[in-house]
Amino acid sequence: AREEAQYTRGTDTCTDTNVFYTLNVLKTDDTFQMESGTVEVAIPNDLMHTFDASHNKIIWSLKVKGDIPFWPDINDEYVITILP
């Protein structure tokens, strides 16, 4: 999860990003686990839910990274909504 804050400095618009929660859900070399499967994740109750305002955001996402021999590697991000 990350926070994004957008602000104006002179005529420039800047965005600061701060990752505040990271969890490694699965790391495997087992090709059978890579084909399909499920996993459950518990979001800690004391963390902020998804939030979207004009200059501030809390964004939750799942990132999928994979090093694939002889193929292009993957590095995908899927934004999810965490309700309060």
Coordinates of N, CA and C in Angstrom, one line a residue:
A1 N 0.9 -1.2 0.0 CA 0.0 0.0 0.0 C 0.9 1.2 0.0
R2 N 0.4 2.3 -0.6 CA 1.2 3.5 -0.7 C 0.3 4.7 -0.6
E3 N 0.9 5.8 -0.1 CA 0.2 7.1 -0.1 C 0.9 8.0 -1.2
E4 N 0.0 8.7 -1.9 CA 0.5 9.7 -2.9 C -0.1 11.1 -2.5
A5 N 0.8 12.0 -2.4 CA 0.4 13.4 -2.1 C 0.9 14.3 -3.2
Q6 N 0.0 15.1 -3.8 CA 0.3 16.0 -4.9 C 0.2 17.4 -4.4
Y7 N 1.2 18.2 -4.8 CA 1.3 19.6 -4.4 C 1.9 20.4 -5.5
T8 N 1.8 21.7 -5.4 CA 2.3 22.6 -6.4 C 3.4 23.4 -5.8
R9 N 4.5 23.5 -6.5 CA 5.7 24.3 -6.1 C 6.0 25.2 -7.3
G10 N 5.6 26.5 -7.1 CA 5.7 27.5 -8.2 C 4.7 27.1 -9.3
T11 N 5.2 26.8 -10.5 CA 4.3 26.4 -11.6 C 4.4 24.9 -11.8
D12 N 5.2 24.2 -11.0 CA 5.3 22.7 -11.2 C 4.4 22.0 -10.2
T13 N 3.9 20.9 -10.7 CA 3.1 20.0 -9.8 C 3.9 18.8 -9.5
C14 N 4.0 18.5 -8.3 CA 4.9 17.3 -7.8 C 4.0 16.3 -7.1
T15 N 4.4 15.1 -7.1 CA 3.8 14.0 -6.4 C 4.8 13.2 -5.6
D16 N 4.6 13.2 -4.3 CA 5.4 12.4 -3.4 C 4.7 11.1 -3.1
T17 N 5.5 10.0 -3.1 CA 4.9 8.7 -2.9 C 5.6 8.0 -1.7
N18 N 4.9 7.4 -0.8 CA 5.4 6.7 0.3 C 4.8 5.3 0.5
V19 N 5.5 4.3 0.3 CA 5.0 2.9 0.5 C 5.0 2.7 2.0
F20 N 3.8 2.3 2.6 CA 3.7 2.1 4.0 C 3.3 0.7 4.4
Y21 N 3.1 -0.2 3.5 CA 2.8 -1.6 3.8 C 3.2 -2.5 2.7
T22 N 4.0 -3.5 3.0 CA 4.4 -4.5 2.0 C 4.3 -5.8 2.7
L23 N 3.8 -6.8 1.9 CA 3.7 -8.2 2.4 C 4.0 -9.1 1.3
N24 N 5.0 -10.0 1.5 CA 5.3 -11.0 0.5 C 4.3 -12.1 0.7
V25 N 3.4 -12.3 -0.3 CA 2.3 -13.3 -0.2 C 2.8 -14.7 -0.6
L26 N 3.5 -14.8 -1.6 CA 4.0 -16.1 -2.1 C 5.3 -15.9 -2.9
K27 N 6.2 -16.8 -2.6 CA 7.5 -16.9 -3.4 C 7.7 -18.4 -3.6
T28 N 7.8 -18.8 -4.9 CA 7.9 -20.2 -5.2 C 8.7 -20.4 -6.5
D29 N 9.3 -21.6 -6.5 CA 10.0 -22.1 -7.7 C 9.2 -23.3 -8.3
D30 N 8.1 -23.7 -7.6 CA 7.3 -24.8 -8.0 C 6.4 -24.5 -9.2
T31 N 6.6 -25.1 -10.3 CA 5.9 -24.7 -11.5 C 4.4 -25.1 -11.4
F32 N 4.0 -26.0 -10.6 CA 2.6 -26.4 -10.4 C 1.9 -25.2 -9.6
Q33 N 2.6 -24.6 -8.6 CA 2.0 -23.5 -7.9 C 1.9 -22.3 -8.8
M34 N 2.7 -22.2 -9.8 CA 2.7 -21.0 -10.7 C 1.5 -21.0 -11.7
E35 N 1.1 -22.2 -12.0 CA 0.0 -22.3 -13.0 C -1.3 -21.8 -12.5
S36 N -1.7 -22.1 -11.3 CA -2.9 -21.6 -10.7 C -2.9 -21.8 -9.2
G37 N -3.8 -21.2 -8.5 CA -3.9 -21.3 -7.1 C -4.6 -20.2 -6.4
T38 N -4.8 -20.2 -5.1 CA -5.4 -19.2 -4.4 C -4.6 -18.9 -3.1
V39 N -4.7 -17.7 -2.6 CA -4.1 -17.4 -1.4 C -4.9 -16.3 -0.6
E40 N -5.0 -16.4 0.7 CA -5.7 -15.4 1.5 C -4.8 -14.5 2.1
V41 N -5.2 -13.2 2.2 CA -4.4 -12.2 2.8 C -5.2 -11.4 3.8
A42 N -4.7 -11.2 5.0 CA -5.4 -10.5 6.1 C -4.8 -9.0 6.1
I43 N -5.6 -8.0 5.8 CA -5.2 -6.7 5.9 C -5.3 -6.2 7.4
P44 N -4.2 -5.7 7.9 CA -4.2 -5.3 9.3 C -5.3 -4.2 9.5
N45 N -6.0 -4.3 10.7 CA -7.1 -3.3 11.0 C -6.6 -1.9 11.2
D46 N -5.4 -1.7 11.6 CA -4.9 -0.4 12.0 C -4.3 0.4 10.8
L47 N -4.5 -0.1 9.6 CA -4.0 0.6 8.4 C -5.1 1.3 7.7
M48 N -4.8 2.3 6.9 CA -5.8 3.1 6.2 C -6.3 2.4 5.0
H49 N -7.6 2.5 4.8 CA -8.3 1.9 3.7 C -8.0 2.7 2.4
T50 N -8.5 2.3 1.3 CA -8.4 3.0 0.0 C -9.0 4.4 0.2
F51 N -8.3 5.4 -0.3 CA -8.8 6.8 -0.2 C -8.4 7.6 -1.4
D52 N -9.3 8.4 -2.0 CA -9.0 9.2 -3.2 C -9.6 10.6 -3.0
A53 N -8.7 11.6 -2.8 CA -9.1 12.9 -2.8 C -8.4 13.7 -3.9
S54 N -8.6 15.0 -4.0 CA -8.1 15.8 -5.1 C -6.5 15.8 -5.1
H55 N -5.9 15.8 -3.9 CA -4.5 15.9 -3.8 C -3.8 14.8 -3.0
N56 N -4.6 13.9 -2.5 CA -4.1 12.8 -1.6 C -4.8 11.5 -2.0
K57 N -4.0 10.4 -2.0 CA -4.5 9.1 -2.3 C -3.9 8.0 -1.4
I58 N -4.7 7.0 -1.0 CA -4.1 5.8 -0.5 C -4.5 4.7 -1.5
I59 N -3.4 4.1 -2.0 CA -3.6 3.1 -3.1 C -3.1 1.7 -2.6
W60 N -4.0 0.7 -2.7 CA -3.6 -0.7 -2.4 C -3.5 -1.4 -3.7
S61 N -2.5 -2.3 -3.8 CA -2.3 -3.0 -5.0 C -1.7 -4.4 -4.7
L62 N -1.8 -5.3 -5.7 CA -1.1 -6.5 -5.7 C -0.1 -6.5 -6.8
K63 N 1.1 -6.8 -6.5 CA 2.2 -6.8 -7.5 C 2.6 -8.2 -7.8
V64 N 2.7 -8.6 -9.1 CA 3.1 -9.9 -9.5 C 4.4 -9.7 -10.3
K65 N 5.5 -10.4 -9.7 CA 6.8 -10.3 -10.3 C 7.2 -11.7 -10.6
G66 N 7.8 -11.9 -11.8 CA 8.3 -13.2 -12.1 C 9.5 -13.2 -13.1
D67 N 10.5 -14.0 -12.7 CA 11.7 -14.1 -13.6 C 11.5 -15.4 -14.4
I68 N 11.3 -15.3 -15.7 CA 11.0 -16.4 -16.5 C 12.1 -16.7 -17.5
P69 N 12.8 -17.8 -17.3 CA 13.9 -18.1 -18.2 C 13.5 -18.2 -19.7
F70 N 14.2 -17.6 -20.5 CA 14.0 -17.6 -22.0 C 12.7 -16.9 -22.4
W71 N 12.1 -16.2 -21.5 CA 10.8 -15.4 -21.8 C 11.0 -14.1 -21.2
P72 N 10.2 -13.1 -21.6 CA 10.2 -11.8 -20.9 C 9.7 -12.0 -19.5
D73 N 10.3 -11.3 -18.6 CA 9.9 -11.4 -17.2 C 8.6 -10.6 -17.0
I74 N 7.9 -10.8 -15.9 CA 6.6 -10.1 -15.7 C 6.8 -9.2 -14.4
N75 N 6.2 -8.1 -14.4 CA 6.2 -7.1 -13.3 C 4.9 -6.3 -13.4
D76 N 3.8 -6.9 -13.0 CA 2.4 -6.4 -13.1 C 1.9 -5.9 -11.8
E77 N 1.1 -4.8 -11.9 CA 0.4 -4.3 -10.7 C -1.1 -4.2 -10.9
Y78 N -1.8 -4.7 -9.9 CA -3.3 -4.7 -10.0 C -3.8 -3.9 -8.8
V79 N -4.4 -2.8 -9.0 CA -5.0 -1.9 -8.0 C -6.2 -2.6 -7.4
I80 N -6.3 -2.6 -6.1 CA -7.5 -3.2 -5.5 C -8.1 -2.1 -4.5
T81 N -9.4 -2.3 -4.2 CA -10.1 -1.4 -3.3 C -10.2 -2.1 -1.9
I82 N -9.7 -1.4 -0.9 CA -9.9 -1.9 0.5 C -10.9 -0.9 1.1
L83 N -12.0 -1.5 1.6 CA -13.1 -0.7 2.2 C -12.9 -0.5 3.7
P84 N -13.4 0.6 4.2 CA -13.2 0.9 5.6 C -13.9 -0.2 6.5

